[in-house]
Amino acid sequence: MLREINDRAAIEVLLREGPLTRAELELAIGLSKPATAQLLTRLEQDALVVKAGVRGGGRGPRAQLWAANGSLAFVAAVDLTPHQADFVVADVAGVVLAEYRTPLPVHAGADVVGTFGEALQKVAGEAGIQREDLAHVVIGAQGAFDPRTGLLSSAPHIPGWLGFDVPQKLSDELGVDVLIENDVNLVAVEEMTVGMAQDVDDFVMVWLSEGVGGAVVIGRRLLRGATGGGGEIDWMRVPDPATVDTGDVWPEAGARFGNLVDSPAICRLAAAHGIEAGTAWEAVEKAGKGHPFLDDLARRVAGGVANLVAVADPQLVLLCGDTSRAGGEEFAALVQEKLHELVLPRTPVGCASVQGNAVRAGALQSALATTREDVFGVVTPTLLGSRRPEGDSTRPRSTSPDR
């Protein structure tokens, strides 16, 4: 048992830090020199680690480097949007082997499974493998995924992906294990891994871009909800605190939060303040510091965030998406100011820090976590994707056991 614990600890360090010398690994896991040497011999014989060149520099012989054996398994991650699909393939050690971007049909009646499979085959081929060699594929999509049924909802922008058991159908027809996850949940995964939330247990994310989304993390686990709707803040009913008339008429119960802070709504709010823009992020960039438009927008955002803070009392609120990025930390500070006028907790508000395609990056982290558990026995519960619940009456996925 102790040997297994030490082996797993060594692999965890190599996966996290990359190639290390024996001395560096010895220091990281706290074993003696002879014990570490025996551990590496054992792991090499089991093909779990491989020699990975040498560390140069200084006088004397160069030190041998050791790395987790990435060739044991391969994964893919995809950011699926109405405009394009962004693919990446990596080995189980996390080394990126190929990337591919292409528009895919998402309209009702389209052969979404077939065209997705063709794109997946192409990027796998560029990585030097076959599609069937992929141990796990994670797709990030703008919608709510119900793990009990495999259905996507709240995704009218990709109608071709609605009305069928997405992971089951893709897994069966493509011959690979497929999971689909909400895009903002995956951004939260990436922030927990390398971003602002690495040392935070409880936080919420609010995505402001063309549309609106959210994620809630409690105890470093995503709150997905009974039907996959955890964090779907778009449908919250909130009053409109704007100080100008935008021409919108809201129901007595209040506006949908998504109807207040999606891109078209923000453009109308900006126009009421004399700022003409084609997108929300353009409007935010045009507004100078202290512009009353930004005050009104911050009030709207804070009104929705206040509901999350009042219930979850998180340590941190992170804003992400194109609109949030355009406003930066100054806008986050303004939202924080307005938020503290509405709730008792003095929750800080900041901007997500991950650059590039955070949805795809989070999907890759999730795929790696699941595959590393299968290959190395290394478990990272924080990053594992949702699975169909055991004992569910619907047909289980045939390509991998439920967890």
mmCIF file of C-alpha atoms in Angstrom:
data_model
loop_
_atom_site.group_PDB
_atom_site.id
_atom_site.type_symbol
_atom_site.label_atom_id
_atom_site.label_comp_id
_atom_site.label_asym_id
_atom_site.label_seq_id
_atom_site.Cartn_x
_atom_site.Cartn_y
_atom_site.Cartn_z
ATOM 1 C CA MET A 1 0.000 0.000 0.000
ATOM 2 C CA LEU A 2 2.790 2.452 0.923
ATOM 3 C CA ARG A 3 4.560 1.639 -2.331
ATOM 4 C CA GLU A 4 1.390 2.407 -4.317
ATOM 5 C CA ILE A 5 0.967 5.710 -2.477
ATOM 6 C CA ASN A 6 4.565 6.708 -3.244
ATOM 7 C CA ASP A 7 4.246 5.657 -6.892
ATOM 8 C CA ARG A 8 1.067 7.684 -7.290
ATOM 9 C CA ALA A 9 2.647 10.698 -5.581
ATOM 10 C CA ALA A 10 5.609 10.545 -7.962
ATOM 11 C CA ILE A 11 3.374 10.364 -11.031
ATOM 12 C CA GLU A 12 1.252 13.254 -9.743
ATOM 13 C CA VAL A 13 4.381 15.401 -9.414
ATOM 14 C CA LEU A 14 5.639 14.466 -12.880
ATOM 15 C CA LEU A 15 2.244 15.230 -14.422
ATOM 16 C CA ARG A 16 2.080 18.578 -12.651
ATOM 17 C CA GLU A 17 5.704 19.720 -13.022
ATOM 18 C CA GLY A 18 6.818 17.970 -16.215
ATOM 19 C CA PRO A 19 10.155 16.141 -16.593
ATOM 20 C CA LEU A 20 12.289 16.070 -13.430
ATOM 21 C CA THR A 21 15.624 14.619 -12.397
ATOM 22 C CA ARG A 22 15.797 11.913 -9.750
ATOM 23 C CA ALA A 23 17.102 14.456 -7.232
ATOM 24 C CA GLU A 24 14.266 16.877 -8.005
ATOM 25 C CA LEU A 25 11.664 14.126 -7.682
ATOM 26 C CA GLU A 26 13.260 12.930 -4.457
ATOM 27 C CA LEU A 27 12.897 16.413 -2.990
ATOM 28 C CA ALA A 28 9.314 16.771 -4.224
ATOM 29 C CA ILE A 29 7.990 13.516 -2.731
ATOM 30 C CA GLY A 30 10.236 13.325 0.348
ATOM 31 C CA LEU A 31 11.802 9.906 -0.233
ATOM 32 C CA SER A 32 15.425 8.896 0.216
ATOM 33 C CA LYS A 33 17.790 8.643 -2.729
ATOM 34 C CA PRO A 34 17.731 4.804 -2.821
ATOM 35 C CA ALA A 35 13.927 4.688 -2.429
ATOM 36 C CA THR A 36 13.426 7.184 -5.254
ATOM 37 C CA ALA A 37 15.800 5.269 -7.513
ATOM 38 C CA GLN A 38 13.895 2.037 -6.836
ATOM 39 C CA LEU A 39 10.587 3.815 -7.452
ATOM 40 C CA LEU A 40 11.749 5.088 -10.851
ATOM 41 C CA THR A 41 13.042 1.650 -11.841
ATOM 42 C CA ARG A 42 9.714 0.117 -10.894
ATOM 43 C CA LEU A 43 7.661 2.733 -12.759
ATOM 44 C CA GLU A 44 9.873 2.448 -15.840
ATOM 45 C CA GLN A 45 9.443 -1.338 -15.885
ATOM 46 C CA ASP A 46 5.674 -0.805 -15.743
ATOM 47 C CA ALA A 47 5.966 1.727 -18.614
ATOM 48 C CA LEU A 48 4.390 4.448 -16.463
ATOM 49 C CA VAL A 49 7.449 6.720 -16.707
ATOM 50 C CA VAL A 50 10.085 7.145 -19.415
ATOM 51 C CA LYS A 51 13.493 8.752 -19.753
ATOM 52 C CA ALA A 52 13.079 12.244 -21.206
ATOM 53 C CA GLY A 53 16.514 13.550 -22.083
ATOM 54 C CA VAL A 54 18.958 15.151 -19.686
ATOM 55 C CA ARG A 55 19.233 18.336 -17.667
ATOM 56 C CA GLY A 56 22.189 20.395 -18.849
ATOM 57 C CA GLY A 57 24.150 23.167 -17.140
ATOM 58 C CA GLY A 58 26.986 23.269 -14.658
ATOM 59 C CA ARG A 59 30.030 21.014 -14.428
ATOM 60 C CA GLY A 60 30.017 17.269 -14.263
ATOM 61 C CA PRO A 61 27.645 14.737 -15.826
ATOM 62 C CA ARG A 62 24.234 15.890 -16.965
ATOM 63 C CA ALA A 63 21.297 14.539 -14.941
ATOM 64 C CA GLN A 64 18.767 12.138 -16.433
ATOM 65 C CA LEU A 65 15.226 13.515 -16.733
ATOM 66 C CA TRP A 66 12.134 11.402 -16.072
ATOM 67 C CA ALA A 67 8.588 12.036 -17.300
ATOM 68 C CA ALA A 68 5.172 10.424 -17.139
ATOM 69 C CA ASN A 69 4.632 8.238 -20.207
ATOM 70 C CA GLY A 70 2.309 10.354 -22.316
ATOM 71 C CA SER A 71 1.976 7.732 -25.050
ATOM 72 C CA LEU A 72 -0.176 5.513 -22.826
ATOM 73 C CA ALA A 73 -3.343 7.410 -23.791
ATOM 74 C CA PHE A 74 -4.613 10.370 -25.796
ATOM 75 C CA VAL A 75 -7.465 12.827 -25.275
ATOM 76 C CA ALA A 76 -9.280 15.520 -27.209
ATOM 77 C CA ALA A 77 -11.031 18.709 -26.124
ATOM 78 C CA VAL A 78 -13.434 20.833 -28.138
ATOM 79 C CA ASP A 79 -14.986 24.279 -27.783
ATOM 80 C CA LEU A 80 -18.236 24.027 -29.754
ATOM 81 C CA THR A 81 -19.896 27.315 -30.738
ATOM 82 C CA PRO A 82 -22.374 28.283 -33.461
ATOM 83 C CA HIS A 83 -19.499 29.835 -35.408
ATOM 84 C CA GLN A 84 -16.784 27.183 -35.236
ATOM 85 C CA ALA A 85 -15.424 24.193 -33.345
ATOM 86 C CA ASP A 86 -11.954 24.509 -31.816
ATOM 87 C CA PHE A 87 -10.231 21.112 -31.343
ATOM 88 C CA VAL A 88 -7.069 20.075 -29.521
ATOM 89 C CA VAL A 89 -5.486 16.639 -29.062
ATOM 90 C CA ALA A 90 -2.956 15.904 -26.318
ATOM 91 C CA ASP A 91 -1.263 12.898 -24.785
ATOM 92 C CA VAL A 92 -2.089 11.882 -21.226
ATOM 93 C CA ALA A 93 0.903 13.850 -19.925
ATOM 94 C CA GLY A 94 -0.738 17.005 -21.307
ATOM 95 C CA VAL A 95 1.561 17.564 -24.287
ATOM 96 C CA VAL A 96 -0.464 19.178 -27.095
ATOM 97 C CA LEU A 97 -0.048 17.212 -30.332
ATOM 98 C CA ALA A 98 -2.448 18.970 -32.727
ATOM 99 C CA GLU A 99 -4.978 21.794 -32.981
ATOM 100 C CA TYR A 100 -7.726 22.373 -35.513
ATOM 101 C CA ARG A 101 -10.429 24.996 -36.010
ATOM 102 C CA THR A 102 -13.305 24.599 -38.425
ATOM 103 C CA PRO A 103 -16.926 25.732 -38.827
ATOM 104 C CA LEU A 104 -19.391 22.900 -38.219
ATOM 105 C CA PRO A 105 -23.094 22.852 -39.130
ATOM 106 C CA VAL A 106 -25.271 23.250 -36.044
ATOM 107 C CA HIS A 107 -28.655 23.929 -37.658
ATOM 108 C CA ALA A 108 -31.643 21.648 -37.110
ATOM 109 C CA GLY A 109 -31.458 18.550 -39.294
ATOM 110 C CA ALA A 110 -27.696 18.797 -39.861
ATOM 111 C CA ASP A 111 -25.548 15.670 -39.587
ATOM 112 C CA VAL A 112 -23.847 17.019 -36.489
ATOM 113 C CA VAL A 113 -22.476 13.637 -35.400
ATOM 114 C CA GLY A 114 -20.996 12.821 -38.798
ATOM 115 C CA THR A 115 -19.372 16.203 -39.379
ATOM 116 C CA PHE A 116 -18.082 16.292 -35.819
ATOM 117 C CA GLY A 117 -16.583 12.828 -36.291
ATOM 118 C CA GLU A 118 -14.861 13.886 -39.524
ATOM 119 C CA ALA A 119 -13.292 16.906 -37.806
ATOM 120 C CA LEU A 120 -12.212 14.741 -34.872
ATOM 121 C CA GLN A 121 -10.617 12.239 -37.288
ATOM 122 C CA LYS A 122 -8.737 15.067 -39.014
ATOM 123 C CA VAL A 123 -7.222 16.503 -35.838
ATOM 124 C CA ALA A 124 -6.416 12.990 -34.564
ATOM 125 C CA GLY A 125 -4.623 12.279 -37.839
ATOM 126 C CA GLU A 126 -2.619 15.482 -37.476
ATOM 127 C CA ALA A 127 -1.608 14.236 -34.021
ATOM 128 C CA GLY A 128 -0.377 10.976 -35.562
ATOM 129 C CA ILE A 129 -3.121 8.763 -34.143
ATOM 130 C CA GLN A 130 -6.528 7.393 -35.151
ATOM 131 C CA ARG A 131 -9.799 8.732 -33.801
ATOM 132 C CA GLU A 132 -10.379 5.409 -32.039
ATOM 133 C CA ASP A 133 -7.105 5.884 -30.128
ATOM 134 C CA LEU A 134 -8.667 8.711 -28.123
ATOM 135 C CA ALA A 135 -9.438 7.577 -24.592
ATOM 136 C CA HIS A 136 -11.701 10.504 -23.790
ATOM 137 C CA VAL A 137 -13.220 13.526 -25.536
ATOM 138 C CA VAL A 138 -14.731 16.505 -23.701
ATOM 139 C CA ILE A 139 -16.902 19.029 -25.566
ATOM 140 C CA GLY A 140 -17.640 22.457 -24.123
ATOM 141 C CA ALA A 141 -20.965 23.876 -25.297
ATOM 142 C CA GLN A 142 -23.110 26.911 -24.534
ATOM 143 C CA GLY A 143 -25.976 25.184 -22.759
ATOM 144 C CA ALA A 144 -27.000 23.012 -19.838
ATOM 145 C CA PHE A 145 -26.238 19.292 -20.014
ATOM 146 C CA ASP A 146 -28.442 16.853 -18.088
ATOM 147 C CA PRO A 147 -26.293 13.815 -17.157
ATOM 148 C CA ARG A 148 -29.410 11.728 -16.463
ATOM 149 C CA THR A 149 -30.702 11.944 -20.017
ATOM 150 C CA GLY A 150 -27.749 13.123 -22.092
ATOM 151 C CA LEU A 151 -29.826 16.044 -23.393
ATOM 152 C CA LEU A 152 -28.651 19.599 -23.965
ATOM 153 C CA SER A 153 -30.997 22.455 -23.079
ATOM 154 C CA SER A 154 -30.830 26.270 -23.051
ATOM 155 C CA ALA A 155 -28.967 26.021 -26.364
ATOM 156 C CA PRO A 156 -31.214 27.438 -29.119
ATOM 157 C CA HIS A 157 -28.106 28.646 -30.959
ATOM 158 C CA ILE A 158 -27.070 25.030 -31.752
ATOM 159 C CA PRO A 159 -30.454 23.413 -32.547
ATOM 160 C CA GLY A 160 -28.886 20.481 -34.388
ATOM 161 C CA TRP A 161 -27.432 19.261 -31.081
ATOM 162 C CA LEU A 162 -30.787 19.205 -29.281
ATOM 163 C CA GLY A 163 -33.274 16.402 -28.765
ATOM 164 C CA PHE A 164 -30.950 13.392 -28.492
ATOM 165 C CA ASP A 165 -28.604 11.772 -25.963
ATOM 166 C CA VAL A 166 -25.454 13.595 -27.053
ATOM 167 C CA PRO A 167 -22.679 11.628 -25.299
ATOM 168 C CA GLN A 168 -24.367 8.276 -25.914
ATOM 169 C CA LYS A 169 -24.852 8.872 -29.630
ATOM 170 C CA LEU A 170 -21.380 10.299 -30.186
ATOM 171 C CA SER A 171 -19.743 7.536 -28.135
ATOM 172 C CA ASP A 172 -21.617 4.792 -30.010
ATOM 173 C CA GLU A 173 -21.200 6.162 -33.533
ATOM 174 C CA LEU A 174 -17.648 7.510 -33.233
ATOM 175 C CA GLY A 175 -16.173 4.718 -31.123
ATOM 176 C CA VAL A 176 -14.740 7.043 -28.452
ATOM 177 C CA ASP A 177 -15.783 8.021 -24.930
ATOM 178 C CA VAL A 178 -17.458 11.448 -25.142
ATOM 179 C CA LEU A 179 -18.606 13.881 -22.468
ATOM 180 C CA ILE A 180 -20.288 17.239 -23.007
ATOM 181 C CA GLU A 181 -20.021 20.023 -20.437
ATOM 182 C CA ASN A 182 -21.258 23.592 -20.030
ATOM 183 C CA ASP A 183 -18.716 26.062 -21.392
ATOM 184 C CA VAL A 184 -18.603 28.333 -18.332
ATOM 185 C CA ASN A 185 -18.136 25.318 -16.060
ATOM 186 C CA LEU A 186 -15.035 24.522 -18.092
ATOM 187 C CA VAL A 187 -13.739 28.074 -17.743
ATOM 188 C CA ALA A 188 -14.129 27.592 -13.975
ATOM 189 C CA VAL A 189 -12.137 24.343 -14.225
ATOM 190 C CA GLU A 190 -9.308 26.167 -15.969
ATOM 191 C CA GLU A 191 -9.364 28.997 -13.404
ATOM 192 C CA MET A 192 -9.118 26.386 -10.622
ATOM 193 C CA THR A 193 -6.172 24.768 -12.373
ATOM 194 C CA VAL A 194 -3.972 27.681 -13.446
ATOM 195 C CA GLY A 195 -5.890 30.900 -12.790
ATOM 196 C CA MET A 196 -7.245 33.169 -10.070
ATOM 197 C CA ALA A 197 -9.114 30.369 -8.266
ATOM 198 C CA GLN A 198 -6.209 27.981 -7.670
ATOM 199 C CA ASP A 199 -6.388 28.513 -3.907
ATOM 200 C CA VAL A 200 -10.118 29.298 -3.620
ATOM 201 C CA ASP A 201 -12.647 26.766 -2.319
ATOM 202 C CA ASP A 202 -15.906 28.572 -3.129
ATOM 203 C CA PHE A 203 -16.411 30.981 -6.017
ATOM 204 C CA VAL A 204 -18.852 31.933 -8.756
ATOM 205 C CA MET A 205 -18.195 32.937 -12.347
ATOM 206 C CA VAL A 206 -20.332 35.202 -14.486
ATOM 207 C CA TRP A 207 -19.850 35.061 -18.262
ATOM 208 C CA LEU A 208 -20.750 38.250 -20.140
ATOM 209 C CA SER A 209 -20.424 38.110 -23.914
ATOM 210 C CA GLU A 210 -22.964 37.590 -26.708
ATOM 211 C CA GLY A 211 -25.041 35.772 -24.105
ATOM 212 C CA VAL A 212 -24.844 35.197 -20.365
ATOM 213 C CA GLY A 213 -23.696 32.205 -18.369
ATOM 214 C CA GLY A 214 -22.450 31.253 -14.954
ATOM 215 C CA ALA A 215 -20.721 28.608 -12.876
ATOM 216 C CA VAL A 216 -20.829 27.892 -9.149
ATOM 217 C CA VAL A 217 -18.004 26.071 -7.364
ATOM 218 C CA ILE A 218 -18.487 24.887 -3.769
ATOM 219 C CA GLY A 219 -15.686 23.075 -1.957
ATOM 220 C CA ARG A 220 -13.709 23.069 -5.239
ATOM 221 C CA ARG A 221 -16.410 21.057 -6.975
ATOM 222 C CA LEU A 222 -18.666 22.334 -9.714
ATOM 223 C CA LEU A 223 -22.290 22.636 -8.644
ATOM 224 C CA ARG A 224 -23.983 21.037 -11.637
ATOM 225 C CA GLY A 225 -27.421 20.583 -10.077
ATOM 226 C CA ALA A 226 -29.877 17.689 -10.299
ATOM 227 C CA THR A 227 -30.573 18.279 -14.006
ATOM 228 C CA GLY A 228 -27.338 19.975 -15.050
ATOM 229 C CA GLY A 229 -28.778 23.464 -14.579
ATOM 230 C CA GLY A 230 -26.460 24.624 -11.803
ATOM 231 C CA GLY A 231 -25.091 28.075 -12.619
ATOM 232 C CA GLU A 232 -27.662 28.803 -15.358
ATOM 233 C CA ILE A 233 -28.106 32.395 -14.184
ATOM 234 C CA ASP A 234 -29.598 33.556 -17.478
ATOM 235 C CA TRP A 235 -33.120 32.813 -16.203
ATOM 236 C CA MET A 236 -32.924 34.616 -12.857
ATOM 237 C CA ARG A 237 -35.576 37.320 -12.463
ATOM 238 C CA VAL A 238 -34.097 40.647 -11.391
ATOM 239 C CA PRO A 239 -35.269 44.271 -11.510
ATOM 240 C CA ASP A 240 -33.637 46.675 -13.940
ATOM 241 C CA PRO A 241 -31.743 49.339 -11.945
ATOM 242 C CA ALA A 242 -30.743 51.391 -15.028
ATOM 243 C CA THR A 243 -31.170 55.148 -14.645
ATOM 244 C CA VAL A 244 -32.114 55.722 -18.315
ATOM 245 C CA ASP A 245 -34.977 54.558 -20.514
ATOM 246 C CA THR A 246 -33.751 51.884 -22.940
ATOM 247 C CA GLY A 247 -37.173 51.317 -24.476
ATOM 248 C CA ASP A 248 -37.413 47.841 -22.937
ATOM 249 C CA VAL A 249 -40.579 46.793 -21.155
ATOM 250 C CA TRP A 250 -40.020 44.150 -18.508
ATOM 251 C CA PRO A 251 -42.688 41.927 -16.921
ATOM 252 C CA GLU A 252 -43.887 42.695 -13.418
ATOM 253 C CA ALA A 253 -41.860 39.775 -12.054
ATOM 254 C CA GLY A 254 -38.679 41.425 -13.311
ATOM 255 C CA ALA A 255 -36.449 40.962 -16.312
ATOM 256 C CA ARG A 256 -34.475 37.836 -17.063
ATOM 257 C CA PHE A 257 -30.907 38.501 -16.037
ATOM 258 C CA GLY A 258 -29.819 37.314 -19.480
ATOM 259 C CA ASN A 259 -32.084 39.898 -21.110
ATOM 260 C CA LEU A 260 -30.424 42.650 -19.085
ATOM 261 C CA VAL A 261 -26.766 41.883 -19.702
ATOM 262 C CA ASP A 262 -26.506 40.059 -23.032
ATOM 263 C CA SER A 263 -24.826 41.948 -25.847
ATOM 264 C CA PRO A 264 -27.973 43.407 -27.492
ATOM 265 C CA ALA A 265 -29.301 44.647 -24.134
ATOM 266 C CA ILE A 266 -25.995 46.268 -23.258
ATOM 267 C CA CYS A 267 -25.888 47.948 -26.673
ATOM 268 C CA ARG A 268 -29.363 49.412 -26.046
ATOM 269 C CA LEU A 269 -28.248 50.620 -22.633
ATOM 270 C CA ALA A 270 -25.161 52.209 -24.180
ATOM 271 C CA ALA A 271 -27.286 53.898 -26.871
ATOM 272 C CA ALA A 272 -29.531 55.392 -24.177
ATOM 273 C CA HIS A 273 -26.347 56.907 -22.767
ATOM 274 C CA GLY A 274 -25.267 58.241 -26.175
ATOM 275 C CA ILE A 275 -22.796 55.475 -27.074
ATOM 276 C CA GLU A 276 -23.381 53.674 -30.373
ATOM 277 C CA ALA A 277 -21.753 50.264 -30.647
ATOM 278 C CA GLY A 278 -22.284 46.954 -32.432
ATOM 279 C CA THR A 279 -21.341 44.753 -29.472
ATOM 280 C CA ALA A 280 -21.349 45.038 -25.713
ATOM 281 C CA TRP A 281 -17.559 44.874 -25.487
ATOM 282 C CA GLU A 282 -17.214 47.642 -28.071
ATOM 283 C CA ALA A 283 -19.592 49.789 -25.995
ATOM 284 C CA VAL A 284 -17.573 49.152 -22.834
ATOM 285 C CA GLU A 285 -14.323 50.013 -24.617
ATOM 286 C CA LYS A 286 -15.823 53.264 -25.969
ATOM 287 C CA ALA A 287 -17.051 54.408 -22.571
ATOM 288 C CA GLY A 288 -14.460 56.377 -20.675
ATOM 289 C CA LYS A 289 -13.691 55.894 -17.001
ATOM 290 C CA GLY A 290 -16.513 57.243 -14.850
ATOM 291 C CA HIS A 291 -19.082 57.188 -17.681
ATOM 292 C CA PRO A 292 -22.624 56.777 -16.285
ATOM 293 C CA PHE A 293 -23.206 53.939 -18.788
ATOM 294 C CA LEU A 294 -20.641 51.828 -16.933
ATOM 295 C CA ASP A 295 -22.345 52.682 -13.639
ATOM 296 C CA ASP A 296 -25.677 51.452 -14.979
ATOM 297 C CA LEU A 297 -24.122 48.306 -16.449
ATOM 298 C CA ALA A 298 -22.355 47.557 -13.174
ATOM 299 C CA ARG A 299 -25.677 47.932 -11.344
ATOM 300 C CA ARG A 300 -27.296 45.438 -13.699
ATOM 301 C CA VAL A 301 -24.481 42.914 -13.305
ATOM 302 C CA ALA A 302 -24.390 43.367 -9.521
ATOM 303 C CA GLY A 303 -28.145 42.787 -9.308
ATOM 304 C CA GLY A 304 -27.713 39.293 -10.714
ATOM 305 C CA VAL A 305 -24.506 38.509 -8.839
ATOM 306 C CA ALA A 306 -26.194 39.528 -5.572
ATOM 307 C CA ASN A 307 -28.542 36.541 -5.852
ATOM 308 C CA LEU A 308 -25.611 34.152 -6.117
ATOM 309 C CA VAL A 309 -23.704 35.797 -3.283
ATOM 310 C CA ALA A 310 -26.728 35.833 -0.984
ATOM 311 C CA VAL A 311 -27.203 32.071 -1.390
ATOM 312 C CA ALA A 312 -23.655 30.714 -1.773
ATOM 313 C CA ASP A 313 -21.599 33.337 0.148
ATOM 314 C CA PRO A 314 -18.518 32.599 -2.007
ATOM 315 C CA GLN A 315 -14.981 33.741 -1.381
ATOM 316 C CA LEU A 316 -14.709 35.292 -4.827
ATOM 317 C CA VAL A 317 -16.719 36.403 -7.851
ATOM 318 C CA LEU A 318 -14.944 36.194 -11.200
ATOM 319 C CA LEU A 319 -16.178 37.960 -14.331
ATOM 320 C CA CYS A 320 -15.259 36.438 -17.692
ATOM 321 C CA GLY A 321 -16.216 36.722 -21.363
ATOM 322 C CA ASP A 322 -15.653 39.438 -23.954
ATOM 323 C CA THR A 323 -17.624 42.154 -22.158
ATOM 324 C CA SER A 324 -15.900 41.548 -18.834
ATOM 325 C CA ARG A 325 -12.505 41.434 -20.531
ATOM 326 C CA ALA A 326 -13.175 44.790 -22.191
ATOM 327 C CA GLY A 327 -13.979 46.377 -18.836
ATOM 328 C CA GLY A 328 -11.056 44.786 -17.023
ATOM 329 C CA GLU A 329 -10.317 45.211 -13.355
ATOM 330 C CA GLU A 330 -11.766 48.742 -13.311
ATOM 331 C CA PHE A 331 -15.178 47.426 -14.293
ATOM 332 C CA ALA A 332 -14.858 44.514 -11.842
ATOM 333 C CA ALA A 333 -14.165 47.032 -9.070
ATOM 334 C CA LEU A 334 -17.270 48.978 -10.101
ATOM 335 C CA VAL A 335 -19.395 45.817 -9.968
ATOM 336 C CA GLN A 336 -17.928 45.075 -6.549
ATOM 337 C CA GLU A 337 -18.895 48.532 -5.326
ATOM 338 C CA LYS A 338 -22.498 48.120 -6.529
ATOM 339 C CA LEU A 339 -22.655 44.553 -5.182
ATOM 340 C CA HIS A 340 -21.670 45.642 -1.690
ATOM 341 C CA GLU A 341 -24.622 48.036 -1.696
ATOM 342 C CA LEU A 342 -26.950 45.042 -2.105
ATOM 343 C CA VAL A 343 -25.569 42.256 0.103
ATOM 344 C CA LEU A 344 -23.898 41.837 3.487
ATOM 345 C CA PRO A 345 -20.859 39.734 2.458
ATOM 346 C CA ARG A 346 -17.912 41.827 1.305
ATOM 347 C CA THR A 347 -17.163 39.413 -1.521
ATOM 348 C CA PRO A 348 -14.343 40.573 -3.817
ATOM 349 C CA VAL A 349 -15.018 40.754 -7.564
ATOM 350 C CA GLY A 350 -12.245 40.222 -10.081
ATOM 351 C CA CYS A 351 -11.606 39.262 -13.687
ATOM 352 C CA ALA A 352 -10.794 35.741 -14.819
ATOM 353 C CA SER A 353 -7.099 35.550 -15.608
ATOM 354 C CA VAL A 354 -6.829 32.682 -18.096
ATOM 355 C CA GLN A 355 -5.890 33.866 -21.581
ATOM 356 C CA GLY A 356 -6.742 32.262 -24.911
ATOM 357 C CA ASN A 357 -9.587 29.790 -25.319
ATOM 358 C CA ALA A 358 -10.384 29.039 -21.675
ATOM 359 C CA VAL A 359 -13.331 26.793 -22.631
ATOM 360 C CA ARG A 360 -11.126 24.477 -24.671
ATOM 361 C CA ALA A 361 -8.390 24.622 -22.046
ATOM 362 C CA GLY A 362 -10.860 23.636 -19.311
ATOM 363 C CA ALA A 363 -12.207 20.824 -21.484
ATOM 364 C CA LEU A 364 -8.658 19.533 -21.896
ATOM 365 C CA GLN A 365 -8.074 19.637 -18.139
ATOM 366 C CA SER A 366 -11.298 17.682 -17.593
ATOM 367 C CA ALA A 367 -10.391 15.079 -20.241
ATOM 368 C CA LEU A 368 -6.918 14.670 -18.780
ATOM 369 C CA ALA A 369 -8.267 14.256 -15.242
ATOM 370 C CA THR A 370 -10.609 11.436 -16.281
ATOM 371 C CA THR A 371 -7.968 9.655 -18.362
ATOM 372 C CA ARG A 372 -5.243 10.012 -15.744
ATOM 373 C CA GLU A 373 -7.527 8.332 -13.246
ATOM 374 C CA ASP A 374 -7.972 5.414 -15.663
ATOM 375 C CA VAL A 375 -4.291 5.137 -16.642
ATOM 376 C CA PHE A 376 -2.346 6.160 -13.541
ATOM 377 C CA GLY A 377 -4.895 5.940 -10.737
ATOM 378 C CA VAL A 378 -4.372 9.660 -10.104
ATOM 379 C CA VAL A 379 -7.661 11.211 -9.006
ATOM 380 C CA THR A 380 -8.485 14.920 -9.249
ATOM 381 C CA PRO A 381 -12.180 15.079 -8.237
ATOM 382 C CA THR A 382 -12.293 18.833 -8.825
ATOM 383 C CA LEU A 383 -11.727 18.423 -12.554
ATOM 384 C CA LEU A 384 -13.679 15.259 -13.345
ATOM 385 C CA GLY A 385 -16.638 15.711 -15.635
ATOM 386 C CA SER A 386 -20.177 14.711 -14.695
ATOM 387 C CA ARG A 387 -21.231 11.143 -15.439
ATOM 388 C CA ARG A 388 -24.628 9.551 -15.802
ATOM 389 C CA PRO A 389 -25.734 8.659 -12.243
ATOM 390 C CA GLU A 390 -25.489 5.013 -11.235
ATOM 391 C CA GLY A 391 -28.802 3.227 -11.184
ATOM 392 C CA ASP A 392 -30.376 5.708 -13.589
ATOM 393 C CA SER A 393 -33.213 4.240 -15.570
ATOM 394 C CA THR A 394 -31.866 5.480 -18.874
ATOM 395 C CA ARG A 395 -29.477 3.328 -20.851
ATOM 396 C CA PRO A 396 -25.908 3.741 -19.522
ATOM 397 C CA ARG A 397 -23.052 4.703 -21.742
ATOM 398 C CA SER A 398 -21.458 1.594 -23.164
ATOM 399 C CA THR A 399 -17.928 2.822 -23.687
ATOM 400 C CA SER A 400 -16.896 3.357 -20.060
ATOM 401 C CA PRO A 401 -18.146 2.496 -16.583
ATOM 402 C CA ASP A 402 -20.116 4.985 -14.561
ATOM 403 C CA ARG A 403 -18.293 6.740 -11.771
#
